[in-house]
Coordinates of C-alpha atoms in Angstrom, one line a residue:
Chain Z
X2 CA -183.6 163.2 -32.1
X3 CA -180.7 161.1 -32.3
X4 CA -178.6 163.3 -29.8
X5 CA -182.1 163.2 -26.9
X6 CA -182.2 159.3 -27.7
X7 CA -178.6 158.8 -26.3
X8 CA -178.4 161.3 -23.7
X9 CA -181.3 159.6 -22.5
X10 CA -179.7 156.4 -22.8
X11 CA -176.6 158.1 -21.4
X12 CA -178.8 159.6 -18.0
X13 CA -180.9 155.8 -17.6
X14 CA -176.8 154.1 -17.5
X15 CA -175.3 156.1 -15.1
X16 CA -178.5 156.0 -12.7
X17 CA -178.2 152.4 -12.8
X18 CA -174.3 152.3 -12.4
X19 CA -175.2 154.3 -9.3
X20 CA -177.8 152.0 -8.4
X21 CA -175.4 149.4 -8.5
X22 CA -172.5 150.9 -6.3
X23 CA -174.8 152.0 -3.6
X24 CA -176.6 148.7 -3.8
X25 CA -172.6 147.1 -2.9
X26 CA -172.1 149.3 -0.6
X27 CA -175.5 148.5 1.3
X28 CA -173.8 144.5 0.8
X29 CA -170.1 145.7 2.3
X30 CA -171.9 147.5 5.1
X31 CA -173.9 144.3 6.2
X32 CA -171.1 142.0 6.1
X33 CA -168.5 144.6 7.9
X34 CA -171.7 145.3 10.6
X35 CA -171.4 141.2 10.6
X36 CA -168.0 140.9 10.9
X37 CA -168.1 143.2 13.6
X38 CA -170.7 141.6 15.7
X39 CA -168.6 138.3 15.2
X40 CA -165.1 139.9 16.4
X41 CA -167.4 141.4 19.6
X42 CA -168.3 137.6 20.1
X43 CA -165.2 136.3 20.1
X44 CA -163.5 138.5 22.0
X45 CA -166.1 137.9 24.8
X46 CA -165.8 134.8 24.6
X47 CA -161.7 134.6 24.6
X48 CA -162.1 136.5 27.8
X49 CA -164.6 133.8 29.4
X50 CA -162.2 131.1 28.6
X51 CA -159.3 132.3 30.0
X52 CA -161.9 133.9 33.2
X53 CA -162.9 130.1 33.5
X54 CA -159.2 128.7 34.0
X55 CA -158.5 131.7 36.6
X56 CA -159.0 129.5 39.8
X57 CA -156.3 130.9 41.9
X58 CA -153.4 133.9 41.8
X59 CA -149.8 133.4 41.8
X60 CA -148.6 134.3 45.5
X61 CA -151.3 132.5 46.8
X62 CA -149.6 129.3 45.1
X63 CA -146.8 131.0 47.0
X64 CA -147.7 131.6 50.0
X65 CA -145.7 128.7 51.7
X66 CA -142.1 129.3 49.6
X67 CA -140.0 131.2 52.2
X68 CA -139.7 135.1 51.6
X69 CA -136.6 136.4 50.6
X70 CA -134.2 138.7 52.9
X71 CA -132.8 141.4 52.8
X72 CA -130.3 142.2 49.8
X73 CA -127.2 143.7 49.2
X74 CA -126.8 145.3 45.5
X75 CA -124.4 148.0 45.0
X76 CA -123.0 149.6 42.0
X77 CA -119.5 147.8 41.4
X78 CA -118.6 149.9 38.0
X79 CA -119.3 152.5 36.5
X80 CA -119.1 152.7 32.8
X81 CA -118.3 156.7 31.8
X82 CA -117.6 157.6 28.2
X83 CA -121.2 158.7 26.5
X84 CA -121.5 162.0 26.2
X85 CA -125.4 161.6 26.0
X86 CA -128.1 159.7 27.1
X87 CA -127.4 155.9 27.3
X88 CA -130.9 154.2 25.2
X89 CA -129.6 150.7 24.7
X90 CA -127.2 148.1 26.2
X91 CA -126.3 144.3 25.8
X92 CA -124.0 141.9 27.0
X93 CA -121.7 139.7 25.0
X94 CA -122.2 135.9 25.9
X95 CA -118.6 136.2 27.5
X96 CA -120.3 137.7 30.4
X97 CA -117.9 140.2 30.4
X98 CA -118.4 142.6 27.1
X99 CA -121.0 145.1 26.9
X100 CA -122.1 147.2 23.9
X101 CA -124.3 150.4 24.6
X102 CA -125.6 153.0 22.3
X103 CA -126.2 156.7 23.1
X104 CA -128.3 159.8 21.9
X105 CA -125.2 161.1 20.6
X106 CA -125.0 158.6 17.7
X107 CA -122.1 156.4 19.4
X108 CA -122.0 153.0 20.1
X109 CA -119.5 151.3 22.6
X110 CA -117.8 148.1 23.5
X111 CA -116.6 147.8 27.0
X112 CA -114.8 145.0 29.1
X113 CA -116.9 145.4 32.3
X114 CA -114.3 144.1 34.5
X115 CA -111.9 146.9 34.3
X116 CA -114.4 149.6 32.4
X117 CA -112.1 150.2 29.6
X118 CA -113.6 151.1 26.2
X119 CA -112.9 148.8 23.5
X120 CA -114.0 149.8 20.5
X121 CA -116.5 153.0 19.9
X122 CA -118.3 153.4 16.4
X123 CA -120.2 156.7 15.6
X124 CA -123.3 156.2 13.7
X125 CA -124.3 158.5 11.2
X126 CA -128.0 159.1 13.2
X127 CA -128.5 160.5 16.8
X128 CA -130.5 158.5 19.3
X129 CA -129.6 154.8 18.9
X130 CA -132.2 152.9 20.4
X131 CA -131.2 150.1 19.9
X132 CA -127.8 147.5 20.2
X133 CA -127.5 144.2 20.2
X134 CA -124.1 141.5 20.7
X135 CA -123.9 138.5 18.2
X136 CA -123.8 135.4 19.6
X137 CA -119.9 134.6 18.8
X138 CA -119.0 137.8 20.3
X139 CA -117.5 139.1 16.7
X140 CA -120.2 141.6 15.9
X141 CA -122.9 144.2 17.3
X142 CA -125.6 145.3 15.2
X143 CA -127.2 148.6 16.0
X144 CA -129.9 151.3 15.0
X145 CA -132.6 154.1 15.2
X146 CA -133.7 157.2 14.0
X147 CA -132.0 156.2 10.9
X148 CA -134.3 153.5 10.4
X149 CA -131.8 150.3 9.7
X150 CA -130.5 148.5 11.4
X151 CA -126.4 148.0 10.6
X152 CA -124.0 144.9 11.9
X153 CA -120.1 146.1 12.7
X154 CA -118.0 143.3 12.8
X155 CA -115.7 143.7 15.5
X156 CA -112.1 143.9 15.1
X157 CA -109.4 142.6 16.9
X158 CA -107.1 145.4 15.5
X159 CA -108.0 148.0 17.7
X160 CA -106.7 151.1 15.2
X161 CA -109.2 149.4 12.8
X162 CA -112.3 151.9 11.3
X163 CA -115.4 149.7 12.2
X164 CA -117.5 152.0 10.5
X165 CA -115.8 150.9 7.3
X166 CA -116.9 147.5 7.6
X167 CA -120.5 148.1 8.4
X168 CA -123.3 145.8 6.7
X169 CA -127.0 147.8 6.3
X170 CA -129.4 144.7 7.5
X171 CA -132.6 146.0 8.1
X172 CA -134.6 148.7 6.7
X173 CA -138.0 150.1 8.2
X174 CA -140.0 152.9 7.7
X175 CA -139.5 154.2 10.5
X176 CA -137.5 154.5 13.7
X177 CA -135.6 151.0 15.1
X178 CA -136.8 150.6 18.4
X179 CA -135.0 147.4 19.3
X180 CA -133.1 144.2 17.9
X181 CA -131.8 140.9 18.4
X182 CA -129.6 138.2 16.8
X183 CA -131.5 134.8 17.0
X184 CA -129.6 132.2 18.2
X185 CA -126.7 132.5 15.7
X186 CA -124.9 135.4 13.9
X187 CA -126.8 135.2 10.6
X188 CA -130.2 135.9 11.5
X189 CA -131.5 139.8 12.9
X190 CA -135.0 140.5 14.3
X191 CA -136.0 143.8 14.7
X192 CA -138.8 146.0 16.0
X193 CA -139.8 149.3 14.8
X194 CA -142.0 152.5 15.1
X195 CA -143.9 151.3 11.4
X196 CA -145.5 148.8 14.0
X197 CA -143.9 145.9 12.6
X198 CA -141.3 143.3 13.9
X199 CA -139.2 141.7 11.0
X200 CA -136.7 138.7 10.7
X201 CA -133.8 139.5 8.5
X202 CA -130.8 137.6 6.6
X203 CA -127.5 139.3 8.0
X204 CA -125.5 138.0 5.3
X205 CA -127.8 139.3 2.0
X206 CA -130.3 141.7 4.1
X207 CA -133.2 139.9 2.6
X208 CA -136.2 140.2 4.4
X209 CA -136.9 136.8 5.8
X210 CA -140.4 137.2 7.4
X211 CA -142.5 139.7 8.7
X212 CA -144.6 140.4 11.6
X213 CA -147.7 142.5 11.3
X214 CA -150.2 143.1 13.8
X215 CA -149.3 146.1 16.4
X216 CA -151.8 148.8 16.0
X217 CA -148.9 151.2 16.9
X218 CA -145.1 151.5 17.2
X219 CA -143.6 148.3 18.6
X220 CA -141.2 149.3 21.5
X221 CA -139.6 145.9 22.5
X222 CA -138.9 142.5 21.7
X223 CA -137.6 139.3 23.1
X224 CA -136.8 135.9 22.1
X225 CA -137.9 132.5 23.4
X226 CA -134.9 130.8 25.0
X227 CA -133.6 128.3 22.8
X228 CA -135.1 125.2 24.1
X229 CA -138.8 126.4 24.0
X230 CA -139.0 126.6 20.1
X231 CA -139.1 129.6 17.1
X232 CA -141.4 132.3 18.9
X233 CA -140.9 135.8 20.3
X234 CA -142.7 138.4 22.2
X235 CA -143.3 142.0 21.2
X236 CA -145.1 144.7 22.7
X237 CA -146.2 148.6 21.7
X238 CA -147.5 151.8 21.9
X239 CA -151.1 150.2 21.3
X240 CA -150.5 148.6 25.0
X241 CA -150.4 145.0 23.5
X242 CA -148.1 142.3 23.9
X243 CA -147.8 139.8 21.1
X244 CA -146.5 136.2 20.6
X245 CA -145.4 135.4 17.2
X246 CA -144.5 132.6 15.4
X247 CA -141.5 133.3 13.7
X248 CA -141.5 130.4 11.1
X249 CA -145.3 131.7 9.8
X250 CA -145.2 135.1 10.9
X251 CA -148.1 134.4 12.9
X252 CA -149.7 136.2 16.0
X253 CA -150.4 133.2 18.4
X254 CA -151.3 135.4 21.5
X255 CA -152.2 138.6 22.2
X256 CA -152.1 140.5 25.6
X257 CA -154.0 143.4 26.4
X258 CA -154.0 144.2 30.4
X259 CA -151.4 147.4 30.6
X260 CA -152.8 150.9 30.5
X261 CA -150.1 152.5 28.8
X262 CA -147.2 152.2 26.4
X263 CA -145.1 148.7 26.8
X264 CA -141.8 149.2 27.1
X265 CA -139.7 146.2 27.6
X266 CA -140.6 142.3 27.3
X267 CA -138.7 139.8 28.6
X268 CA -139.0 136.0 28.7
X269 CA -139.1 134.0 32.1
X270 CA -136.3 131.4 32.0
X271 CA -138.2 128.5 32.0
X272 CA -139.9 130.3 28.3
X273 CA -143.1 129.7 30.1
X274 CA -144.4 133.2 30.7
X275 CA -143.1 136.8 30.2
X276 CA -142.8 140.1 31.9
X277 CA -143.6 143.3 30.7
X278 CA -142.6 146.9 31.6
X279 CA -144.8 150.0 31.2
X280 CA -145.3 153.8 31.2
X281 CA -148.7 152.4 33.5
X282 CA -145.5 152.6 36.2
X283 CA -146.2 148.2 36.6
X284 CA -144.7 145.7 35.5
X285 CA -146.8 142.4 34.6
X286 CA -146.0 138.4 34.4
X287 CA -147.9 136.7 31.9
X288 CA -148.2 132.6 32.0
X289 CA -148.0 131.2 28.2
X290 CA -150.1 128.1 28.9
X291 CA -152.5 129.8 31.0
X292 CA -152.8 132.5 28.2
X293 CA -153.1 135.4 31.4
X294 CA -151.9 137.9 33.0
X295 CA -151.0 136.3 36.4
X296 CA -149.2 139.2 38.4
X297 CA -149.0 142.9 39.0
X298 CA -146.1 144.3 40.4
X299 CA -146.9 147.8 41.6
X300 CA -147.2 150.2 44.6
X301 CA -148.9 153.1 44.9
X302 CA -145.5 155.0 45.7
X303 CA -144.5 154.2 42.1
X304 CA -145.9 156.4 39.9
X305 CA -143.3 156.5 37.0
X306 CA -143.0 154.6 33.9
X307 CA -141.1 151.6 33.8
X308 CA -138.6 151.6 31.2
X309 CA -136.7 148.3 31.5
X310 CA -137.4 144.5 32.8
X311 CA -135.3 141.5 33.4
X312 CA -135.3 138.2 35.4
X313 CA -132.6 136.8 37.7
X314 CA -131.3 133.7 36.5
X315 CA -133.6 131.5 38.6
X316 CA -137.0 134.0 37.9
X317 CA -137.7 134.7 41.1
X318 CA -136.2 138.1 41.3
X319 CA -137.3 140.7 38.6
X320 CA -135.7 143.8 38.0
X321 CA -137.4 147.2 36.7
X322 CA -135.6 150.3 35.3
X323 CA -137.8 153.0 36.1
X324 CA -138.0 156.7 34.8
X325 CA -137.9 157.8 38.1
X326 CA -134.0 157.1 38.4
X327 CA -134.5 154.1 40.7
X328 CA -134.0 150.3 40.0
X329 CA -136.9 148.4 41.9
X330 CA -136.6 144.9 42.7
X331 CA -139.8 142.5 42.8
X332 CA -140.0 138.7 44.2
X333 CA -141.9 137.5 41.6
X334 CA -143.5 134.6 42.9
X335 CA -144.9 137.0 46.3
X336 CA -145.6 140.4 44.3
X337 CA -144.0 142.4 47.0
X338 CA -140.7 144.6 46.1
X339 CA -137.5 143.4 47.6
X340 CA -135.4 146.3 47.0
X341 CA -135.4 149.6 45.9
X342 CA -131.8 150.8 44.3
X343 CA -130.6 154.2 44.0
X344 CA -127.5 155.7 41.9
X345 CA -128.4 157.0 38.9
X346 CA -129.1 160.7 38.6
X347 CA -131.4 160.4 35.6
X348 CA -134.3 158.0 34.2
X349 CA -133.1 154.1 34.1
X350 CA -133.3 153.5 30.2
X351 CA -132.0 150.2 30.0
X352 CA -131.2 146.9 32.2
X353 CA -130.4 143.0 31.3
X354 CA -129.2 141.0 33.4
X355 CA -125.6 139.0 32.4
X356 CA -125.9 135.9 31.3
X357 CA -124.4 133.9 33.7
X358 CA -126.5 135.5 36.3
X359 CA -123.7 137.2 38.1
X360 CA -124.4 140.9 37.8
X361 CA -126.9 143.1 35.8
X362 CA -126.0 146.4 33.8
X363 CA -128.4 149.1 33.6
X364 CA -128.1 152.6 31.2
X365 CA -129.7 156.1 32.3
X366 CA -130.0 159.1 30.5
X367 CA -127.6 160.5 32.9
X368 CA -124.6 159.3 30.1
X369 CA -123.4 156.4 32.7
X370 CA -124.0 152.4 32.5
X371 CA -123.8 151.1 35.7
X372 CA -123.0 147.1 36.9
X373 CA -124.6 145.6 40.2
X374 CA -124.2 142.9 41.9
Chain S
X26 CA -164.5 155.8 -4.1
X27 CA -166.6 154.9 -0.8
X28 CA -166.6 151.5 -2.0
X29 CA -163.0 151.1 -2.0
X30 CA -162.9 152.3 2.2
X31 CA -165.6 149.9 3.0
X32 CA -164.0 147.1 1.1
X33 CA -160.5 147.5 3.1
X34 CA -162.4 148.2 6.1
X35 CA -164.1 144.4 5.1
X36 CA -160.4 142.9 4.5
X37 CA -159.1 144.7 8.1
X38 CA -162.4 142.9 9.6
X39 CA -161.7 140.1 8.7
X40 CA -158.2 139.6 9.5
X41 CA -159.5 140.7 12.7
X42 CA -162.1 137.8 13.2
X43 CA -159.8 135.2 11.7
X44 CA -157.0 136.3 14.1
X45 CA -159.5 135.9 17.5
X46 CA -161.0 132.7 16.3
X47 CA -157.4 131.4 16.2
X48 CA -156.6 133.1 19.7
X49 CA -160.1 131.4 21.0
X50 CA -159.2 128.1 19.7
X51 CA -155.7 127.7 21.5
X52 CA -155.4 125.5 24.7
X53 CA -155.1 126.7 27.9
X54 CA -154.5 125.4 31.5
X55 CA -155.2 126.3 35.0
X56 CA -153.5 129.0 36.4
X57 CA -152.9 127.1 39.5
X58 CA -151.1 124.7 37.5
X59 CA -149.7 127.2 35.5
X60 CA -148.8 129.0 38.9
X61 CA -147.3 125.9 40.4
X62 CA -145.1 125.0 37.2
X63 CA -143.2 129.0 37.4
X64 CA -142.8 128.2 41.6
X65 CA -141.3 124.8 40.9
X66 CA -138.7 126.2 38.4
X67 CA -137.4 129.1 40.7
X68 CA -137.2 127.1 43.5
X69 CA -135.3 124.1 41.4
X70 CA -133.0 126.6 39.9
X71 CA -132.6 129.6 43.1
X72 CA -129.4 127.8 44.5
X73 CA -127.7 128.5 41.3
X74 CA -128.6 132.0 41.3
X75 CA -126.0 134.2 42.4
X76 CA -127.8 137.5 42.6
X77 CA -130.7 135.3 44.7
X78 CA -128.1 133.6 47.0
X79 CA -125.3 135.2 46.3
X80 CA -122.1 133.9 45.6
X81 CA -118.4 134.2 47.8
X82 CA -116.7 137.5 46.6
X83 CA -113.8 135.7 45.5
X84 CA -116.4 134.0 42.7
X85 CA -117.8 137.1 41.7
X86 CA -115.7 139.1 39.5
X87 CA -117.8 142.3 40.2
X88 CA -117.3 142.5 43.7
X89 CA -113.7 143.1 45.1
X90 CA -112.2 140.3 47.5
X91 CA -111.9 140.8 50.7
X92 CA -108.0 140.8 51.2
X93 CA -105.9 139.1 53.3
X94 CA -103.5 140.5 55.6
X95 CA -100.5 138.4 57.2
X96 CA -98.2 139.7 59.9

């Protein structure tokens, strides 16, 4: 009777273990139902606050600047020497030095003025999606499929293997999809398909902070310009833009208005607002302080994805790589398009503007960079 | 076992709801204000930019002079 006494005490504990769990999950359920309700609040009421503010759209404020003419951009170089498609390029603060990065697992240096090749590393991954100059000009950091991203410093001794000196930075868990130097050589941010956005140590490759919040790959990045303070914008394959803090690692803003994958973010001059890039086939300007979207620049002719955006030094002209081939140039404060630019015999993949304003470089998957001005 | 899903589905949740309540909370202005503020700026700064303007070939180092010719 001994044996029937405990398997009945036995049966009676594990019926009221049961009890218990299903009883906790009954609790979890409520509060999650809760929680849900609450997040369904607020983001009703996020978008009645920034409805409330919307009194009036950009090129009406615009209405009386004078429209802009007619322009003249032609391609003034052209950069051969890829032997695959061009993902990534970036100019060197000299206004003069690019680096671009290719498919085929090299990465270039070039002095735009005469087109000559500088230096040429060969990473040990196809598709480098991403390149970026350092600040002093002495180094270029680069990555993708390979999931790092690695700094070169650049030699002045031509004959020199860069590959030797490279420096393994960052490490994600999946592809590199873009990167940046901050505002000096020792600090890296990158983006990545995990769906996070991290800020490295160049020197040690610690992980400095991270940025978590994408629902999906992050495609892009860009930073503030200096004077506006520590934050950057990011944007995905979940369609949002975010603004982080990069001190707390803090999402501060969130933009959801695109219909497809973001491709590109870029920073207005002034730091006050950002445009965006999409495979929707429009590019977006989004005001900061106003916390909104504020223009669309589309037409129904333009039914390809927009790979790459950048502003003219004054923000009134944006330019848009788009997968179509074609370079489309929009007045920013009027929404209309200014000028559409033909050359390249495959999708746009890249485009930033130099940084004195000057010209602006674009990359295609046709294996050619490309300088207008 | 189901317990453990509902309970990360509870911490997603509520990283969810903390981060709108501080997206809700920030402050915001007018967009005509807002508007006026990004007009202001390009039309401050559009006489310094070349690819707005455009600048004299011979300031450009993209685009080739025009030459010269003496007899």
């Amino acid at each position: 009777w001994i044996n029937t006494t405990f398997m009945a005490f036995c049966h009676i504990y594990s019926l009221v273990m049961a009890f218990r769990a299903c009883l906790e999950e009954v609790q979890l359920n409520e509060t999650l139902t809760h929680l849900k309700t609450e997040s369904e609040t607020l983001k009703s009421k996020l978008e009645d606050e920034r409805a409330k503010l919307h009194d009036v759209e950009l090129h009406q404020v615009a209405e009386k600047v004078e429209g802009l003419g007619q322009f003249v951009m032609k391609t003034r170089r052209t950069l051969k020497g890829h032997g695959n498609k061009v993902l990534c390029m970036d100019w060197c603060k000299d206004k003069r030095r690019i680096v671009s990065s290719s498919q085929d697992g090299k990465v270039i240096v070039w002095d735009a003025f005469t087109t000559n090749k500088e230096h040429a590393v060969t990473m040990p991954c196809t598709w480098v999606m991403a390149c970026a100059y350092a600040p002093s000009g002495c180094a270029v950091a680069c990555g993708g499929l390979d999931n790092k991203c690695s700094v070169y410093p650049l030699s002045l001794d031509k004959n020199e293997n860069l590959a030797a000196k490279k420096k393994s930075v960052a490490m994600h868990t999946n592809y590199l999809s873009a990167c940046s130097f901050t505002n000096s050589d020792m600090q890296i941010l990158t983006s990545s398909g995990d769906g996070t956005c991290a800020l490295w140590d160049v020197e040690s490759g610690q992980l400095l902070q991270s940025f978590h919040g994408h629902a999906a790959d992050v495609l892009c990045l860009d930073l503030a310009p200096s004077e506006t303070g520590n934050t950057f914008v990011s944007g995905g394959c979940d369609k949002k833009a975010n603004v982080w803090d990069m001190r707390s690692g803090q999402c501060i803003q969130s933009f959801e208005t695109h219909e497809s994958d973001i491709n590109s973010v870029r920073y207005y001059p002034s730091g006050d607002a950002f445009a965006s890039g999409s495979d929707d086939a429009t590019c977006r300007l989004y005001d900061l302080r106003a916390d909104r979207e504020v223009a669309i620049y589309s037409k129904e002719s333009i039914i390809f994805g927009v790979s790459s955006v950048d502003f003219s030094l004054s923000g009134r002209l944006l330019f848009g790589g788009y997968n179509d081939y074609t370079i489309n140039v929009w007045d920013v404060l009027k929404g209309t398009r200014v000028s559409i630019l033909f050359g390249h015999e495959n999708r746009v993949s890249t485009l930033r503007v130099s940084p004195d304003g000057t010209a602006f470089c674009t990359g295609s998957w046709d294996h050619t960079l490309r300088i207008w001005a | 076992m189901s317990n453990n899903n509902a309970s990360n589905n509870l911490i997603t949740a509520k990283r969810a709801v903390n981060q709108l309540r501080l997206e809700a909370s920030i402050r915001r202005i007018k967009v005509s204000q807002a508007a006026a503020e990004l007009r202001n700026f390009c039309l401050q700064n559009a006489s310094k930019d070349p690819l707005l303007v455009g600048v004299p070939s011979s300031d450009n180092p993209f685009r080739p002079p025009k030459s010269c010719s003496l007899f």
